[in-house]
Amino acid sequence: MESNPSSSRTDRKTIERNRRNQMKALYSQLQSLVPNQTSRGLQEVTSLPDQLDEAANYIKRLQTKLERMKEKKNNLMGIHEKSNASTNCGMMMGFKPPQIEIHEVGSALEVVLKTGLDFQFMFNETIRVLHEEGAEIVNASFTVVEDTVFHTIHSKVGDSALGYGAAGIYERLKKFVSDAN
């Protein structure tokens, strides 16, 4: 049993040496991920607590930068938080569910798409659906009023698309808009 205390002491030393080596490797990895903040071009040896402080400050700067970038993105997209008193929940200004109106006069088809500033892709998809259904786009325009975009598309429905085709276009566009809500 006398060899037991010596063996356990050796085991503890080995475990402690492995722990220190692992910590050294982790500190080295952390230091490689944090850009060097020294003012001179020479690499200075920094203490481990200083390395940890530098890493923590770097992470805080990245978080602040990320928040500023998110705010800038939202501002550029026209999205702002706005409280809605009737529902007591946050609502996005600029977020309007899309609406579509379709008017058929003879072989002409007028599509009026009303969207918020965040649904610009819907115009492209509406044009795609019209082309797939065989309609010829004659004119397309848009108008922005505050946070609403009015897209007006005038198209000519060919003889093959008359009747059932116009109804098919109407149904596809209505489904597309309802799926986007």
mmCIF file of C-alpha atoms in Angstrom:
data_model
loop_
_atom_site.group_PDB
_atom_site.id
_atom_site.type_symbol
_atom_site.label_atom_id
_atom_site.label_comp_id
_atom_site.label_asym_id
_atom_site.label_seq_id
_atom_site.Cartn_x
_atom_site.Cartn_y
_atom_site.Cartn_z
ATOM 1 C CA MET A 1 0.000 0.000 0.000
ATOM 2 C CA GLU A 2 2.976 2.303 0.322
ATOM 3 C CA SER A 3 3.319 2.481 -3.471
ATOM 4 C CA ASN A 4 -0.220 3.767 -3.651
ATOM 5 C CA PRO A 5 0.470 7.326 -2.293
ATOM 6 C CA SER A 6 3.410 7.673 -4.656
ATOM 7 C CA SER A 7 1.338 6.437 -7.574
ATOM 8 C CA SER A 8 -1.564 8.784 -6.795
ATOM 9 C CA ARG A 9 0.856 11.714 -6.471
ATOM 10 C CA THR A 10 2.273 10.879 -9.914
ATOM 11 C CA ASP A 11 -1.244 10.599 -11.315
ATOM 12 C CA ARG A 12 -2.172 13.997 -9.898
ATOM 13 C CA LYS A 13 0.982 15.553 -11.363
ATOM 14 C CA THR A 14 0.196 14.023 -14.749
ATOM 15 C CA ILE A 15 -3.409 15.212 -14.607
ATOM 16 C CA GLU A 16 -2.296 18.716 -13.605
ATOM 17 C CA ARG A 17 0.339 18.810 -16.376
ATOM 18 C CA ASN A 18 -2.292 17.738 -18.937
ATOM 19 C CA ARG A 19 -4.710 20.388 -17.631
ATOM 20 C CA ARG A 20 -2.046 23.105 -17.930
ATOM 21 C CA ASN A 21 -1.137 21.973 -21.451
ATOM 22 C CA GLN A 22 -4.784 22.000 -22.449
ATOM 23 C CA MET A 23 -5.271 25.501 -20.975
ATOM 24 C CA LYS A 24 -2.136 26.699 -22.762
ATOM 25 C CA ALA A 25 -3.477 25.345 -26.064
ATOM 26 C CA LEU A 26 -6.868 26.994 -25.462
ATOM 27 C CA TYR A 27 -5.242 30.357 -24.605
ATOM 28 C CA SER A 28 -3.139 30.078 -27.741
ATOM 29 C CA GLN A 29 -6.231 29.340 -29.835
ATOM 30 C CA LEU A 30 -8.077 32.278 -28.262
ATOM 31 C CA GLN A 31 -5.141 34.601 -28.947
ATOM 32 C CA SER A 32 -5.052 33.489 -32.584
ATOM 33 C CA LEU A 33 -8.743 34.416 -32.987
ATOM 34 C CA VAL A 34 -8.400 37.901 -31.474
ATOM 35 C CA PRO A 35 -6.637 40.451 -33.671
ATOM 36 C CA ASN A 36 -3.495 41.898 -32.137
ATOM 37 C CA GLN A 37 -4.343 45.303 -30.635
ATOM 38 C CA THR A 38 -0.797 46.480 -29.928
ATOM 39 C CA SER A 39 0.087 49.887 -31.344
ATOM 40 C CA ARG A 40 3.549 48.823 -32.458
ATOM 41 C CA GLY A 41 4.331 46.322 -35.154
ATOM 42 C CA LEU A 42 6.279 44.180 -32.705
ATOM 43 C CA GLN A 43 4.534 41.313 -30.986
ATOM 44 C CA GLU A 44 4.489 41.959 -27.267
ATOM 45 C CA VAL A 45 4.158 39.168 -24.776
ATOM 46 C CA THR A 46 0.914 39.720 -22.882
ATOM 47 C CA SER A 47 -0.103 38.036 -19.695
ATOM 48 C CA LEU A 48 -2.953 35.549 -19.713
ATOM 49 C CA PRO A 49 -5.313 37.861 -17.776
ATOM 50 C CA ASP A 50 -4.540 40.635 -20.276
ATOM 51 C CA GLN A 51 -5.256 38.246 -23.151
ATOM 52 C CA LEU A 52 -8.617 37.374 -21.593
ATOM 53 C CA ASP A 53 -9.454 41.059 -21.086
ATOM 54 C CA GLU A 54 -8.488 41.788 -24.680
ATOM 55 C CA ALA A 55 -10.661 38.902 -25.940
ATOM 56 C CA ALA A 56 -13.638 40.021 -23.826
ATOM 57 C CA ASN A 57 -13.309 43.613 -25.068
ATOM 58 C CA TYR A 58 -13.020 42.398 -28.660
ATOM 59 C CA ILE A 59 -16.210 40.335 -28.306
ATOM 60 C CA LYS A 60 -18.042 43.332 -26.812
ATOM 61 C CA ARG A 61 -16.887 45.525 -29.726
ATOM 62 C CA LEU A 62 -18.098 42.913 -32.205
ATOM 63 C CA GLN A 63 -21.494 42.740 -30.481
ATOM 64 C CA THR A 64 -21.837 46.531 -30.585
ATOM 65 C CA LYS A 65 -20.806 46.599 -34.240
ATOM 66 C CA LEU A 66 -23.327 43.861 -35.044
ATOM 67 C CA GLU A 67 -26.150 45.813 -33.358
ATOM 68 C CA ARG A 68 -25.218 48.986 -35.269
ATOM 69 C CA MET A 69 -25.160 47.049 -38.532
ATOM 70 C CA LYS A 70 -28.576 45.500 -37.808
ATOM 71 C CA GLU A 71 -30.001 48.969 -37.075
ATOM 72 C CA LYS A 72 -28.461 50.335 -40.273
ATOM 73 C CA LYS A 73 -29.891 47.440 -42.282
ATOM 74 C CA ASN A 74 -33.358 47.973 -40.810
ATOM 75 C CA ASN A 75 -33.139 51.721 -41.473
ATOM 76 C CA LEU A 76 -32.111 51.113 -45.072
ATOM 77 C CA MET A 77 -34.970 48.667 -45.530
ATOM 78 C CA GLY A 78 -37.420 51.125 -43.964
ATOM 79 C CA ILE A 79 -38.310 48.854 -41.093
ATOM 80 C CA HIS A 80 -38.743 50.386 -37.664
ATOM 81 C CA GLU A 81 -40.283 49.061 -34.499
ATOM 82 C CA LYS A 82 -43.601 50.708 -33.826
ATOM 83 C CA SER A 83 -45.909 49.741 -31.013
ATOM 84 C CA ASN A 84 -49.536 48.989 -31.822
ATOM 85 C CA ALA A 85 -51.799 50.102 -28.961
ATOM 86 C CA SER A 86 -54.741 47.973 -30.075
ATOM 87 C CA THR A 87 -52.817 44.706 -29.966
ATOM 88 C CA ASN A 88 -50.045 45.641 -27.498
ATOM 89 C CA CYS A 89 -47.442 43.948 -29.669
ATOM 90 C CA GLY A 90 -44.572 45.209 -31.802
ATOM 91 C CA MET A 91 -45.488 45.813 -35.413
ATOM 92 C CA MET A 92 -43.092 46.545 -38.194
ATOM 93 C CA MET A 93 -43.645 49.781 -40.063
ATOM 94 C CA GLY A 94 -43.217 49.072 -43.744
ATOM 95 C CA PHE A 95 -44.646 45.598 -43.263
ATOM 96 C CA LYS A 96 -47.976 45.460 -45.017
ATOM 97 C CA PRO A 97 -49.498 42.232 -46.184
ATOM 98 C CA PRO A 98 -49.716 42.271 -49.962
ATOM 99 C CA GLN A 99 -53.056 42.813 -51.671
ATOM 100 C CA ILE A 100 -53.936 42.218 -55.291
ATOM 101 C CA GLU A 101 -56.702 43.461 -57.533
ATOM 102 C CA ILE A 102 -57.249 42.079 -61.015
ATOM 103 C CA HIS A 103 -59.480 43.759 -63.602
ATOM 104 C CA GLU A 104 -60.304 42.112 -66.919
ATOM 105 C CA VAL A 105 -61.634 44.188 -69.807
ATOM 106 C CA GLY A 106 -61.845 42.238 -73.039
ATOM 107 C CA SER A 107 -58.391 40.911 -73.793
ATOM 108 C CA ALA A 108 -56.745 43.396 -71.422
ATOM 109 C CA LEU A 109 -55.815 42.471 -67.881
ATOM 110 C CA GLU A 110 -54.878 45.058 -65.270
ATOM 111 C CA VAL A 111 -53.136 43.805 -62.137
ATOM 112 C CA VAL A 112 -52.769 46.203 -59.199
ATOM 113 C CA LEU A 113 -50.453 44.869 -56.508
ATOM 114 C CA LYS A 114 -50.244 46.775 -53.202
ATOM 115 C CA THR A 115 -47.294 45.858 -50.995
ATOM 116 C CA GLY A 116 -45.229 47.250 -48.177
ATOM 117 C CA LEU A 117 -41.645 48.271 -48.748
ATOM 118 C CA ASP A 118 -40.514 44.789 -47.739
ATOM 119 C CA PHE A 119 -42.371 42.863 -50.487
ATOM 120 C CA GLN A 120 -40.517 44.101 -53.589
ATOM 121 C CA PHE A 121 -39.942 40.517 -54.775
ATOM 122 C CA MET A 122 -43.688 40.095 -55.332
ATOM 123 C CA PHE A 123 -43.609 42.327 -58.405
ATOM 124 C CA ASN A 124 -41.095 40.019 -60.093
ATOM 125 C CA GLU A 125 -43.098 36.951 -59.151
ATOM 126 C CA THR A 126 -46.308 38.516 -60.491
ATOM 127 C CA ILE A 127 -44.598 39.219 -63.819
ATOM 128 C CA ARG A 128 -43.325 35.620 -63.881
ATOM 129 C CA VAL A 129 -46.833 34.216 -63.309
ATOM 130 C CA LEU A 130 -48.274 36.416 -66.054
ATOM 131 C CA HIS A 131 -45.591 35.226 -68.505
ATOM 132 C CA GLU A 132 -46.127 31.579 -67.557
ATOM 133 C CA GLU A 133 -49.843 31.960 -68.206
ATOM 134 C CA GLY A 134 -49.211 33.409 -71.667
ATOM 135 C CA ALA A 135 -50.033 37.055 -70.959
ATOM 136 C CA GLU A 136 -48.090 39.736 -72.810
ATOM 137 C CA ILE A 137 -46.923 42.594 -70.579
ATOM 138 C CA VAL A 138 -47.807 45.905 -72.207
ATOM 139 C CA ASN A 139 -46.900 48.298 -69.400
ATOM 140 C CA ALA A 140 -45.713 48.081 -65.800
ATOM 141 C CA SER A 141 -45.237 50.905 -63.326
ATOM 142 C CA PHE A 142 -45.088 51.548 -59.616
ATOM 143 C CA THR A 143 -45.758 54.360 -57.199
ATOM 144 C CA VAL A 144 -44.557 54.663 -53.598
ATOM 145 C CA VAL A 145 -46.829 56.427 -51.126
ATOM 146 C CA GLU A 146 -45.328 56.528 -47.610
ATOM 147 C CA ASP A 147 -44.739 52.849 -46.789
ATOM 148 C CA THR A 148 -46.964 51.364 -49.516
ATOM 149 C CA VAL A 149 -45.890 50.440 -53.027
ATOM 150 C CA PHE A 150 -48.550 50.318 -55.753
ATOM 151 C CA HIS A 151 -47.510 48.165 -58.736
ATOM 152 C CA THR A 152 -49.717 48.417 -61.815
ATOM 153 C CA ILE A 153 -49.255 45.901 -64.602
ATOM 154 C CA HIS A 154 -51.190 46.127 -67.869
ATOM 155 C CA SER A 155 -51.119 42.984 -69.938
ATOM 156 C CA LYS A 156 -52.777 41.537 -72.991
ATOM 157 C CA VAL A 157 -54.222 38.093 -72.630
ATOM 158 C CA GLY A 158 -53.849 36.054 -75.814
ATOM 159 C CA ASP A 159 -56.680 34.126 -77.458
ATOM 160 C CA SER A 160 -55.457 30.869 -75.953
ATOM 161 C CA ALA A 161 -55.561 32.384 -72.466
ATOM 162 C CA LEU A 162 -58.970 34.096 -72.750
ATOM 163 C CA GLY A 163 -61.711 32.861 -70.462
ATOM 164 C CA TYR A 164 -60.052 30.021 -68.592
ATOM 165 C CA GLY A 165 -56.589 31.636 -68.885
ATOM 166 C CA ALA A 166 -57.656 34.893 -67.266
ATOM 167 C CA ALA A 167 -59.387 32.942 -64.503
ATOM 168 C CA GLY A 168 -56.263 30.789 -64.135
ATOM 169 C CA ILE A 169 -54.086 33.887 -63.865
ATOM 170 C CA TYR A 170 -56.469 35.346 -61.299
ATOM 171 C CA GLU A 171 -56.433 32.156 -59.193
ATOM 172 C CA ARG A 172 -52.638 31.743 -59.342
ATOM 173 C CA LEU A 173 -51.999 35.370 -58.365
ATOM 174 C CA LYS A 174 -54.558 35.258 -55.531
ATOM 175 C CA LYS A 175 -52.968 32.050 -54.200
ATOM 176 C CA PHE A 176 -49.473 33.498 -54.509
ATOM 177 C CA VAL A 177 -50.462 36.640 -52.577
ATOM 178 C CA SER A 178 -52.325 34.694 -49.890
ATOM 179 C CA ASP A 179 -49.318 32.386 -49.439
ATOM 180 C CA ALA A 180 -47.092 35.455 -48.935
ATOM 181 C CA ASN A 181 -49.289 36.644 -46.043
#
